[in-house]
Coordinates of C-alpha atoms in Angstrom, one line a residue:
Chain A
M138 CA -11.5 81.9 -155.3
P139 CA -12.9 80.3 -158.4
I140 CA -16.2 81.6 -159.7
E141 CA -18.6 79.8 -162.1
L142 CA -20.6 81.5 -164.8
V143 CA -24.3 80.7 -164.6
S144 CA -25.7 83.0 -167.3
S145 CA -24.5 85.8 -169.6
T146 CA -26.8 88.1 -171.5
K147 CA -26.0 91.1 -173.6
S148 CA -27.6 94.3 -172.3
F149 CA -27.0 97.8 -173.6
D150 CA -23.8 96.6 -175.3
G151 CA -22.5 95.4 -172.0
L152 CA -22.8 92.0 -170.3
Q153 CA -25.3 91.1 -167.6
Q154 CA -24.1 88.0 -165.9
Q155 CA -24.8 85.7 -163.0
Y156 CA -22.1 83.8 -161.2
R157 CA -21.9 81.2 -158.5
H158 CA -19.1 80.8 -156.0
Q159 CA -18.4 79.2 -152.7
S160 CA -18.4 81.9 -150.0
A161 CA -15.8 81.3 -147.3
V162 CA -17.4 84.0 -145.1
L163 CA -21.0 82.7 -145.4
D164 CA -19.9 79.0 -145.6
C165 CA -22.3 78.2 -148.5
P166 CA -22.5 78.6 -152.2
M167 CA -23.7 82.0 -153.3
H168 CA -25.0 83.7 -156.5
F169 CA -24.4 87.3 -157.5
S170 CA -25.2 89.2 -160.6
I171 CA -22.9 91.7 -162.3
F172 CA -23.3 94.2 -165.2
V173 CA -20.1 95.2 -166.9
P174 CA -20.3 97.9 -169.5
Q175 CA -18.4 97.6 -172.8
K176 CA -17.7 101.2 -173.7
A177 CA -16.4 101.5 -177.2
D178 CA -14.0 104.3 -176.4
R179 CA -12.5 102.6 -173.3
E180 CA -8.7 102.1 -173.3
E181 CA -7.6 98.6 -173.0
K182 CA -6.4 98.7 -169.4
Q183 CA -9.0 101.0 -168.0
R184 CA -11.2 99.5 -165.3
Y185 CA -14.8 100.4 -164.5
P186 CA -15.8 101.7 -161.0
V187 CA -18.5 99.7 -159.3
L188 CA -21.9 100.5 -157.8
Y189 CA -22.8 97.8 -155.3
W190 CA -26.6 97.3 -155.0
L191 CA -28.1 95.7 -151.9
S192 CA -31.7 94.4 -152.3
G193 CA -34.6 94.3 -149.9
L194 CA -36.5 91.6 -148.1
T195 CA -37.4 88.4 -150.1
C196 CA -35.2 89.6 -153.0
T197 CA -32.4 87.8 -154.8
D198 CA -29.9 89.2 -157.3
A199 CA -32.6 89.0 -159.9
N200 CA -35.0 91.8 -158.8
F201 CA -32.7 94.8 -159.4
S202 CA -31.1 93.2 -162.5
Q203 CA -34.5 92.8 -164.2
K204 CA -36.6 95.6 -162.9
A205 CA -34.6 98.7 -162.1
G206 CA -33.6 99.6 -165.7
A207 CA -30.1 100.6 -164.4
Q208 CA -28.0 99.1 -167.2
R209 CA -28.9 101.8 -169.7
L210 CA -27.2 104.6 -167.8
A211 CA -24.6 102.4 -166.2
A212 CA -23.5 101.4 -169.7
A213 CA -23.5 105.1 -170.9
L214 CA -21.6 106.3 -167.8
G215 CA -19.2 103.4 -167.6
I216 CA -20.1 102.1 -164.2
A217 CA -20.3 98.4 -163.3
L218 CA -23.1 97.1 -161.2
V219 CA -22.7 94.3 -158.6
I220 CA -25.9 92.8 -157.2
P221 CA -25.5 90.2 -154.4
D222 CA -28.1 88.0 -153.0
T223 CA -29.8 89.1 -149.7
S224 CA -28.7 86.3 -147.4
P225 CA -26.9 82.9 -147.3
R226 CA -29.0 80.2 -149.0
G227 CA -29.4 76.5 -149.0
D228 CA -31.0 73.5 -147.4
D229 CA -28.2 73.5 -144.8
V230 CA -28.7 77.1 -143.9
A231 CA -30.9 78.1 -141.0
D232 CA -34.2 79.6 -142.0
D233 CA -37.5 80.8 -140.7
P234 CA -41.0 80.5 -142.2
A235 CA -41.5 84.3 -142.0
Y236 CA -40.5 86.5 -144.9
D237 CA -38.6 88.9 -142.7
L238 CA -36.2 86.5 -141.0
G239 CA -33.7 83.9 -142.3
Q240 CA -33.2 83.3 -146.0
G241 CA -33.9 86.4 -148.0
A242 CA -33.7 88.5 -144.9
G243 CA -30.0 88.7 -143.9
F244 CA -30.2 92.3 -142.8
Y245 CA -26.5 92.7 -143.7
V246 CA -25.3 91.9 -140.2
N247 CA -22.8 89.4 -138.7
A248 CA -25.0 87.2 -136.6
T249 CA -23.8 86.2 -133.1
Q250 CA -26.6 84.0 -132.1
Q251 CA -27.7 80.4 -132.8
P252 CA -28.9 79.0 -135.2
W253 CA -27.7 82.0 -137.4
K254 CA -24.1 82.6 -136.6
Q255 CA -22.6 79.9 -138.8
H256 CA -23.8 81.4 -142.1
Y257 CA -25.4 84.8 -141.5
R258 CA -22.4 87.1 -142.0
M259 CA -23.6 89.3 -144.8
Y260 CA -21.8 92.4 -143.4
D261 CA -18.4 90.8 -143.9
Y262 CA -19.5 89.3 -147.2
I263 CA -20.5 92.7 -148.6
V264 CA -17.6 94.7 -147.1
K265 CA -14.8 92.3 -147.8
E266 CA -15.3 89.0 -149.6
L267 CA -17.4 90.1 -152.5
P268 CA -15.4 93.1 -153.5
Q269 CA -12.2 91.1 -153.3
L270 CA -13.8 88.5 -155.6
V271 CA -15.1 91.0 -158.0
E272 CA -11.9 93.0 -158.2
A273 CA -9.9 89.9 -158.8
N274 CA -12.1 88.6 -161.6
F275 CA -13.5 91.5 -163.6
S276 CA -12.3 94.7 -165.3
V277 CA -13.3 96.8 -162.4
S278 CA -11.4 99.3 -160.3
Q279 CA -11.4 99.6 -156.5
R280 CA -13.5 102.8 -156.7
R281 CA -16.8 101.7 -155.1
A282 CA -20.1 103.3 -154.4
I283 CA -23.0 101.6 -152.6
S284 CA -26.8 101.8 -152.7
G285 CA -29.8 99.7 -151.9
H286 CA -33.5 99.4 -151.3
S287 CA -35.4 99.0 -148.0
M288 CA -33.5 96.4 -146.0
G289 CA -30.7 96.9 -148.6
G290 CA -30.9 100.7 -148.1
H291 CA -30.3 100.0 -144.5
G292 CA -27.3 97.7 -145.4
A293 CA -25.9 100.4 -147.8
L294 CA -26.1 103.1 -145.2
V295 CA -24.6 101.0 -142.4
I296 CA -21.8 99.7 -144.5
A297 CA -20.8 103.1 -145.9
L298 CA -21.1 104.8 -142.5
R299 CA -18.8 102.2 -140.9
N300 CA -16.4 102.0 -143.9
P301 CA -16.2 105.5 -145.4
E302 CA -12.7 104.9 -146.7
R303 CA -14.0 102.1 -149.0
Y304 CA -16.7 104.1 -150.8
T305 CA -16.9 107.3 -152.7
S306 CA -20.6 107.8 -152.0
V307 CA -23.7 106.1 -150.7
S308 CA -27.4 106.3 -151.5
A309 CA -30.6 104.5 -150.7
F310 CA -34.2 104.1 -151.8
S311 CA -36.8 103.8 -149.0
P312 CA -34.2 102.5 -146.5
I313 CA -34.9 101.2 -143.0
C314 CA -33.2 104.1 -141.3
N315 CA -33.6 103.3 -137.6
P316 CA -33.9 99.5 -137.3
I317 CA -33.3 99.4 -133.5
A318 CA -36.7 101.2 -133.3
C319 CA -39.0 99.5 -135.9
P320 CA -40.7 96.1 -136.0
W321 CA -38.6 94.6 -138.8
G322 CA -35.4 95.7 -137.2
E323 CA -36.3 94.6 -133.6
K324 CA -37.2 91.2 -134.8
A325 CA -34.2 90.6 -137.0
L326 CA -31.6 92.2 -134.8
G327 CA -33.0 90.4 -131.8
A328 CA -32.7 87.1 -133.6
Y329 CA -29.3 87.6 -135.2
L330 CA -27.6 89.6 -132.4
G331 CA -29.5 88.6 -129.2
A332 CA -31.5 90.4 -126.6
D333 CA -28.7 92.8 -125.5
T334 CA -29.5 95.8 -127.6
T335 CA -26.1 97.5 -127.2
G336 CA -24.6 95.6 -130.1
W337 CA -27.6 96.5 -132.3
E338 CA -26.3 100.1 -132.6
E339 CA -23.5 99.0 -134.9
Y340 CA -26.2 98.3 -137.5
D341 CA -28.4 101.4 -137.1
A342 CA -27.8 104.2 -139.6
S343 CA -29.4 106.8 -137.3
V344 CA -27.0 105.9 -134.5
L345 CA -23.9 105.5 -136.8
V346 CA -24.4 108.9 -138.4
G347 CA -23.7 110.5 -135.1
R348 CA -20.4 108.6 -134.7
A349 CA -19.1 109.3 -138.2
E350 CA -15.8 111.2 -138.4
T351 CA -15.8 111.2 -142.2
H352 CA -18.8 112.5 -144.2
L353 CA -19.6 110.8 -147.4
P354 CA -21.9 112.2 -150.1
L355 CA -25.3 110.6 -149.0
L356 CA -28.6 110.6 -151.0
I357 CA -31.9 109.1 -149.9
S358 CA -35.0 108.9 -152.0
Q359 CA -38.3 108.2 -150.3
G360 CA -41.8 107.9 -151.7
D361 CA -44.6 109.5 -149.6
K362 CA -47.1 106.8 -150.5
D363 CA -44.7 104.1 -149.3
E364 CA -46.8 101.6 -147.2
F365 CA -43.9 101.0 -144.8
L366 CA -42.8 104.6 -144.3
E367 CA -44.3 105.3 -141.0
D368 CA -43.9 102.0 -139.1
Q369 CA -40.7 100.6 -140.6
L370 CA -38.5 103.2 -142.4
R371 CA -38.4 106.3 -140.2
P372 CA -36.2 108.6 -142.4
E373 CA -37.0 111.4 -140.0
A374 CA -35.0 109.7 -137.3
L375 CA -32.0 109.7 -139.6
Q376 CA -32.6 113.2 -140.6
L377 CA -32.8 114.5 -137.0
A378 CA -29.7 112.6 -136.0
A379 CA -27.8 113.9 -139.1
E380 CA -28.9 117.5 -138.3
A381 CA -27.8 117.1 -134.7
C382 CA -24.3 116.2 -135.6
G383 CA -23.9 118.2 -138.8
Y384 CA -23.7 115.2 -141.2
P385 CA -25.0 116.6 -144.5
I386 CA -27.5 114.3 -146.1
R387 CA -29.8 114.8 -149.1
L388 CA -33.2 113.3 -148.3
E389 CA -35.7 113.7 -151.1
H390 CA -39.4 113.0 -150.6
H391 CA -41.3 112.1 -153.8
A392 CA -45.1 112.7 -153.8
G393 CA -47.2 109.7 -154.8
Y394 CA -44.5 107.0 -155.0
D395 CA -44.7 103.7 -153.2
H396 CA -42.2 101.1 -152.1
S397 CA -42.0 99.2 -155.4
Y398 CA -39.4 98.8 -158.1
Y399 CA -41.4 101.2 -160.2
F400 CA -40.2 103.9 -157.7
I401 CA -36.6 102.7 -158.0
A402 CA -36.8 102.7 -161.8
S403 CA -38.2 106.2 -161.8
F404 CA -35.2 107.6 -159.9
I405 CA -32.3 105.2 -160.6
E406 CA -31.0 107.7 -163.2
E407 CA -30.7 110.4 -160.5
H408 CA -28.8 107.9 -158.2
L409 CA -26.5 106.8 -160.9
R410 CA -25.6 110.4 -161.9
F411 CA -25.1 111.2 -158.2
H412 CA -22.6 108.4 -157.8
A413 CA -21.0 109.1 -161.1
D414 CA -19.9 112.5 -159.9
F415 CA -17.7 110.9 -157.3
L416 CA -16.9 107.5 -158.8
L417 CA -15.6 109.1 -162.0
K418 CA -14.1 112.3 -160.6
N419 CA -10.6 112.5 -162.0
N420 CA -11.1 108.9 -163.1
P421 CA -13.3 108.7 -166.1
V422 CA -13.6 104.9 -166.4
A423 CA -10.6 104.8 -164.1
Chain B
M908 CA -68.2 97.7 -169.9
P909 CA -67.1 98.1 -166.3
I910 CA -63.5 97.8 -165.4
E911 CA -62.1 97.2 -161.9
L912 CA -58.8 98.7 -160.7
V913 CA -56.5 96.0 -159.3
S914 CA -53.4 98.1 -158.6
S915 CA -52.0 101.5 -159.2
T916 CA -48.4 102.6 -158.9
K917 CA -46.7 105.9 -159.8
S918 CA -44.0 105.5 -162.4
F919 CA -42.1 108.3 -164.1
D920 CA -44.8 110.8 -163.0
G921 CA -47.4 108.7 -164.7
L922 CA -49.5 105.8 -163.5
Q923 CA -48.8 102.1 -164.1
Q924 CA -52.1 100.3 -163.4
Q925 CA -53.6 96.9 -163.6
Y926 CA -57.3 96.4 -164.3
R927 CA -59.7 93.4 -164.4
H928 CA -62.7 93.2 -166.6
Q929 CA -65.2 90.6 -168.0
S930 CA -64.3 90.0 -171.6
A931 CA -67.3 89.3 -173.8
V932 CA -65.1 88.2 -176.7
L933 CA -63.1 85.7 -174.6
D934 CA -66.0 84.8 -172.3
C935 CA -63.8 85.1 -169.1
P936 CA -62.4 87.6 -166.7
M937 CA -59.2 89.2 -168.0
H938 CA -56.4 91.4 -166.6
F939 CA -54.5 94.1 -168.5
S940 CA -51.9 96.7 -167.6
I941 CA -51.8 100.2 -168.7
F942 CA -49.3 103.1 -168.3
V943 CA -50.7 106.5 -168.8
P944 CA -48.2 109.4 -168.7
Q945 CA -49.0 112.6 -166.8
K946 CA -47.3 115.3 -168.8
A947 CA -47.1 118.5 -166.9
D948 CA -47.6 120.6 -170.1
R949 CA -50.6 118.6 -171.4
E950 CA -53.7 120.6 -172.1
E951 CA -56.7 119.4 -170.2
K952 CA -58.6 117.7 -173.1
Q953 CA -55.5 116.3 -174.9
R954 CA -55.4 112.5 -175.1
Y955 CA -52.4 110.3 -175.3
P956 CA -51.9 108.0 -178.3
V957 CA -51.4 104.3 -177.4
L958 CA -48.8 101.7 -178.1
Y959 CA -50.2 98.2 -177.6
W960 CA -47.7 95.6 -176.5
L961 CA -48.3 91.9 -177.1
S962 CA -46.2 89.6 -175.0
G963 CA -44.7 86.2 -175.8
L964 CA -45.2 82.6 -174.6
T965 CA -45.8 82.0 -170.9
C966 CA -46.0 85.8 -170.2
T967 CA -48.8 87.9 -168.6
D968 CA -49.2 91.6 -168.6
A969 CA -46.5 91.8 -165.9
N970 CA -43.4 90.9 -167.9
F971 CA -43.3 93.9 -170.1
S972 CA -44.6 96.2 -167.4
Q973 CA -41.8 95.3 -165.0
K974 CA -38.8 94.4 -167.3
A975 CA -38.8 96.5 -170.4
G976 CA -38.1 99.9 -168.9
A977 CA -40.6 101.5 -171.4
Q978 CA -42.3 103.9 -169.0
R979 CA -39.3 106.3 -168.9
L980 CA -39.5 107.3 -172.6
A981 CA -43.3 106.7 -172.9
A982 CA -43.7 109.3 -170.1
A983 CA -41.3 111.7 -171.8
L984 CA -42.9 111.3 -175.3
G985 CA -46.5 111.3 -174.1
I986 CA -47.4 107.8 -175.2
A987 CA -49.7 105.4 -173.2
L988 CA -48.8 101.7 -173.1
V989 CA -51.5 99.0 -173.0
I990 CA -50.3 95.5 -172.2
P991 CA -52.8 92.7 -172.4
D992 CA -52.4 89.1 -171.1
T993 CA -51.4 86.5 -173.7
S994 CA -54.5 84.3 -173.6
P995 CA -57.8 83.7 -171.9
R996 CA -57.3 82.4 -168.3
G997 CA -59.2 80.6 -165.6
D998 CA -60.1 77.2 -164.3
D999 CA -63.0 77.0 -166.8
V1000 CA -60.7 77.8 -169.7
A1001 CA -59.3 75.0 -171.8
D1002 CA -55.6 74.4 -171.2
D1003 CA -52.7 72.1 -172.1
P1004 CA -49.8 71.1 -169.9
A1005 CA -47.3 72.3 -172.5
Y1006 CA -45.9 75.9 -172.2
D1007 CA -46.6 76.6 -175.9
L1008 CA -50.3 75.7 -176.1
G1009 CA -53.4 76.8 -174.1
Q1010 CA -53.2 79.4 -171.3
G1011 CA -50.3 81.7 -171.8
A1012 CA -50.1 80.7 -175.5
G1013 CA -53.1 82.2 -177.3
F1014 CA -51.1 83.1 -180.4
Y1015 CA -53.5 86.0 -181.1
V1016 CA -55.9 83.9 -183.2
N1017 CA -59.6 83.2 -183.2
A1018 CA -59.8 79.5 -182.6
T1019 CA -62.2 77.4 -184.6
Q1020 CA -61.6 74.0 -183.0
Q1021 CA -62.7 72.2 -179.8
P1022 CA -61.9 72.6 -177.0
W1023 CA -60.4 76.1 -177.8
K1024 CA -63.1 77.9 -179.7
Q1025 CA -65.2 79.1 -176.8
H1026 CA -62.5 81.3 -175.2
Y1027 CA -59.5 81.5 -177.5
R1028 CA -60.4 84.6 -179.6
M1029 CA -57.4 86.8 -178.8
Y1030 CA -57.4 88.2 -182.3
D1031 CA -60.8 89.8 -181.9
Y1032 CA -59.9 90.8 -178.3
I1033 CA -56.8 92.8 -179.3
V1034 CA -58.3 94.2 -182.5
K1035 CA -61.7 95.3 -181.2
E1036 CA -62.7 94.7 -177.6
L1037 CA -59.6 95.9 -175.8
P1038 CA -59.1 99.2 -177.7
Q1039 CA -62.8 100.0 -177.3
L1040 CA -62.5 99.4 -173.6
V1041 CA -59.4 101.4 -173.2
E1042 CA -60.6 104.3 -175.4
A1043 CA -63.8 104.5 -173.4
N1044 CA -62.1 104.6 -170.0
F1045 CA -58.8 106.5 -170.2
S1046 CA -57.4 109.8 -171.5
V1047 CA -56.2 108.1 -174.7
S1048 CA -56.8 108.9 -178.3
Q1049 CA -57.7 106.5 -181.2
R1050 CA -54.2 106.8 -182.6
R1051 CA -52.7 103.4 -182.0
A1052 CA -49.4 101.6 -182.7
I1053 CA -48.7 98.0 -182.0
S1054 CA -45.6 96.0 -181.0
G1055 CA -44.7 92.8 -179.3
H1056 CA -42.1 90.1 -178.6
S1057 CA -41.8 86.6 -180.0
M1058 CA -45.4 85.1 -180.1
G1059 CA -46.5 88.7 -179.4
G1060 CA -44.3 90.0 -182.3
H1061 CA -46.2 87.6 -184.5
G1062 CA -49.4 88.9 -183.1
A1063 CA -48.5 92.5 -183.7
L1064 CA -47.4 91.9 -187.3
V1065 CA -50.5 89.9 -188.2
I1066 CA -52.9 92.3 -186.6
A1067 CA -51.3 95.4 -188.2
L1068 CA -51.0 93.7 -191.6
R1069 CA -54.7 92.8 -191.5
N1070 CA -55.9 96.1 -190.1
P1071 CA -53.6 98.8 -191.4
E1072 CA -56.3 101.5 -191.0
R1073 CA -56.3 101.0 -187.2
Y1074 CA -52.5 101.5 -186.6
T1075 CA -50.0 104.2 -187.5
S1076 CA -47.1 101.8 -187.3
V1077 CA -46.0 98.3 -186.2
S1078 CA -42.8 96.9 -184.7
A1079 CA -41.6 93.6 -183.2
F1080 CA -38.8 92.1 -181.2
S1081 CA -37.7 88.6 -182.3
P1082 CA -41.1 87.8 -183.8
I1083 CA -42.3 84.4 -185.1
C1084 CA -42.4 85.6 -188.7
N1085 CA -43.6 82.5 -190.5
P1086 CA -45.7 80.4 -188.0
I1087 CA -47.1 78.1 -190.7
A1088 CA -43.6 76.8 -191.2
C1089 CA -42.1 76.5 -187.7
P1090 CA -42.7 74.0 -184.8
W1091 CA -44.4 76.5 -182.4
G1092 CA -46.7 77.7 -185.1
E1093 CA -47.5 74.3 -186.6
K1094 CA -48.5 73.0 -183.2
A1095 CA -50.6 76.0 -182.1
L1096 CA -52.3 76.7 -185.5
G1097 CA -53.0 73.0 -185.9
A1098 CA -54.7 72.9 -182.5
Y1099 CA -56.6 76.2 -182.7
L1100 CA -57.5 76.2 -186.4
G1101 CA -57.5 72.5 -187.3
A1102 CA -55.6 70.4 -189.8
D1103 CA -56.7 72.3 -193.0
T1104 CA -53.7 74.7 -193.4
T1105 CA -55.5 77.1 -195.7
G1106 CA -56.9 79.1 -192.8
W1107 CA -53.5 79.3 -191.1
E1108 CA -52.3 81.9 -193.7
E1109 CA -54.5 84.5 -192.2
Y1110 CA -52.2 84.4 -189.2
D1111 CA -48.8 84.3 -191.0
A1112 CA -47.0 87.6 -191.4
S1113 CA -44.8 86.2 -194.3
V1114 CA -48.0 85.4 -196.2
L1115 CA -50.0 88.5 -195.2
V1116 CA -47.2 90.9 -196.3
G1117 CA -47.7 89.8 -199.9
R1118 CA -51.4 90.5 -199.7
A1119 CA -51.1 94.0 -198.1
E1120 CA -52.5 96.9 -200.1
T1121 CA -51.5 99.5 -197.6
H1122 CA -47.9 99.7 -196.3
L1123 CA -47.4 100.6 -192.7
P1124 CA -44.0 101.7 -191.2
L1125 CA -42.6 98.4 -190.0
L1126 CA -39.6 97.8 -187.8
I1127 CA -38.2 94.5 -186.6
S1128 CA -35.3 94.0 -184.1
Q1129 CA -33.7 90.6 -184.0
G1130 CA -30.7 89.4 -181.9
D1131 CA -28.3 87.1 -183.6
K1132 CA -27.6 85.0 -180.4
D1133 CA -31.4 84.3 -180.1
E1134 CA -31.7 80.6 -179.2
F1135 CA -35.0 80.4 -181.3
L1136 CA -33.8 82.3 -184.3
E1137 CA -33.2 79.5 -186.7
D1138 CA -36.0 77.0 -185.8
Q1139 CA -38.9 79.2 -184.8
L1140 CA -38.5 82.9 -185.8
R1141 CA -37.5 82.8 -189.5
P1142 CA -37.2 86.6 -190.2
E1143 CA -35.6 85.8 -193.5
A1144 CA -38.9 84.4 -194.8
L1145 CA -40.6 87.7 -194.0
Q1146 CA -37.8 89.6 -195.5
L1147 CA -37.9 87.6 -198.8
A1148 CA -41.7 87.9 -199.0
A1149 CA -41.5 91.6 -198.3
E1150 CA -38.8 92.1 -201.0
A1151 CA -40.8 90.1 -203.5
C1152 CA -43.9 92.4 -203.2
G1153 CA -42.1 95.6 -202.4
Y1154 CA -43.3 96.1 -198.8
P1155 CA -40.6 98.2 -197.2
I1156 CA -39.6 96.7 -193.8
R1157 CA -36.7 97.7 -191.6
L1158 CA -35.2 94.5 -190.2
E1159 CA -32.3 95.1 -187.8
H1160 CA -30.0 92.4 -186.7
H1161 CA -28.1 93.0 -183.4
A1162 CA -24.9 91.1 -182.8
G1163 CA -24.7 89.2 -179.5
Y1164 CA -28.3 89.7 -178.2
D1165 CA -30.5 86.9 -177.2
H1166 CA -34.3 86.3 -176.9
S1167 CA -34.7 87.9 -173.4
Y1168 CA -36.2 91.0 -171.9
Y1169 CA -32.6 92.4 -171.6
F1170 CA -32.7 92.6 -175.4
I1171 CA -36.1 94.4 -175.4
A1172 CA -34.9 96.8 -172.7
S1173 CA -31.8 97.6 -174.8
F1174 CA -33.8 98.7 -177.9
I1175 CA -37.2 99.7 -176.5
E1176 CA -36.1 103.4 -176.8
E1177 CA -35.5 102.9 -180.6
H1178 CA -39.0 101.3 -181.0
L1179 CA -40.7 104.0 -179.0
R1180 CA -39.1 106.8 -181.0
F1181 CA -39.9 104.9 -184.2
H1182 CA -43.6 104.8 -183.2
A1183 CA -43.6 108.4 -181.8
D1184 CA -42.7 109.7 -185.3
F1185 CA -46.1 108.4 -186.6
L1186 CA -48.2 108.4 -183.4
L1187 CA -47.4 112.1 -182.6
K1188 CA -47.2 113.4 -186.2
N1189 CA -49.3 116.5 -186.4
N1190 CA -50.7 115.4 -183.1
P1191 CA -48.3 116.1 -180.3
V1192 CA -50.2 114.4 -177.4
A1193 CA -53.2 114.6 -179.7

């Protein structure tokens, strides 16, 4: 699995880099960004644990890299950041003129329908192919946490709930918590998975939480001035489902904050410290 | 001087806002961004001192607002941030197809030549009109510091050296230190000020430092992997001129860093703490 360096920039003593590779799962070339700290006190063979960050609608790997301000604390704590793109890309990849379907809107599912199913397999890409690639090519360990924003918060929750053995902890900013019952989700899941809604439940955090046998540490931050809160995000659905089955989740409402990266930047430190407690436990820069 | 709110977003408990106003000096509508902290322990009539940030070529008020990560510490210290655009703008404003002349490339001068002189008066806008507007409309004091990046670092140095009574301190990231002797500067100063180079010296930090009667605290951060260092920035010219006349400047070279906002984000904390020492001296949130 060869990867090609696109850019490399020093940031907080570490390296913020972008790579390009041919994804077998997505059947197209993909870009991802990665931040690897360079802790001065690291022993030579120590490897950094990784926080995977899944971005929201219309985003690429650039948004979080440039706007969240995560590198400062990731460098200090010794946590690598891996930031994938939000969908397959390219002239040969199916697309839709709307911002909430097709390229930039992969919703972290494995599509079963035409014209999407050839390339739109972001679930498998994030769960399997990307970590394998990252762990084979960088000084990182197999200790993983996962987080994301909006559509990417949905992706992080779904992937962690279905694969608890692969992650130490999961968090999300303003996630789409109940996509089977909101306009963004109904549109995307209908297109990618078809009209039969049974299969949709595999991609709905509010359903999956009730099926979970293992409980991961789970943190959600939500702004109460978020313009998508009521119609699209529905954190109360997840909270009710979690309470019903006894899955402990930490859902924090923040007065006055909206859906933007200014909200993420304001609380990324809290999320990084939350994950650090589990990523680094008994494994300081493991 | 009416101002019109364009957007308002909560950030680190403060407000990150964009405003629009009709500039009398520039004779066109302008946008600027401002971050005003909301310190919980502030007394009602206390006003925040201001750090003015001047951006570089091709930038608007958005780049620093979104990418520098300055709000975190500005909020904690109690310093407001004011981020102007980099030139007059609009269909009626003279422009040039090149990225380094015309809109997005005002170079913080008062133009004397056609077709620029009607609108391109960024020096007067930054020194006079904008602070007046800001101080009349926000909970800020008249204690000001100034900083900037690249072309904006040049602007910050020039404006502080010529108006030391208006600022407590000045700093710059990767500034154009000697524009009368580099390609960017020669092109822009030639266009805005004309072929007679005598007038150019009023906009050259390496000349102005030798004429300064008052010495301000002055910090410069420069990456040694900066792709513009040798041809365009010339910090050694400023350093030599400062040494020759005994103007104490703190010029810090950082190994491995380039010209990007990742460099700014990595050291903005140092610059904010540097300015805080003077902005807040005897005036904690004054």
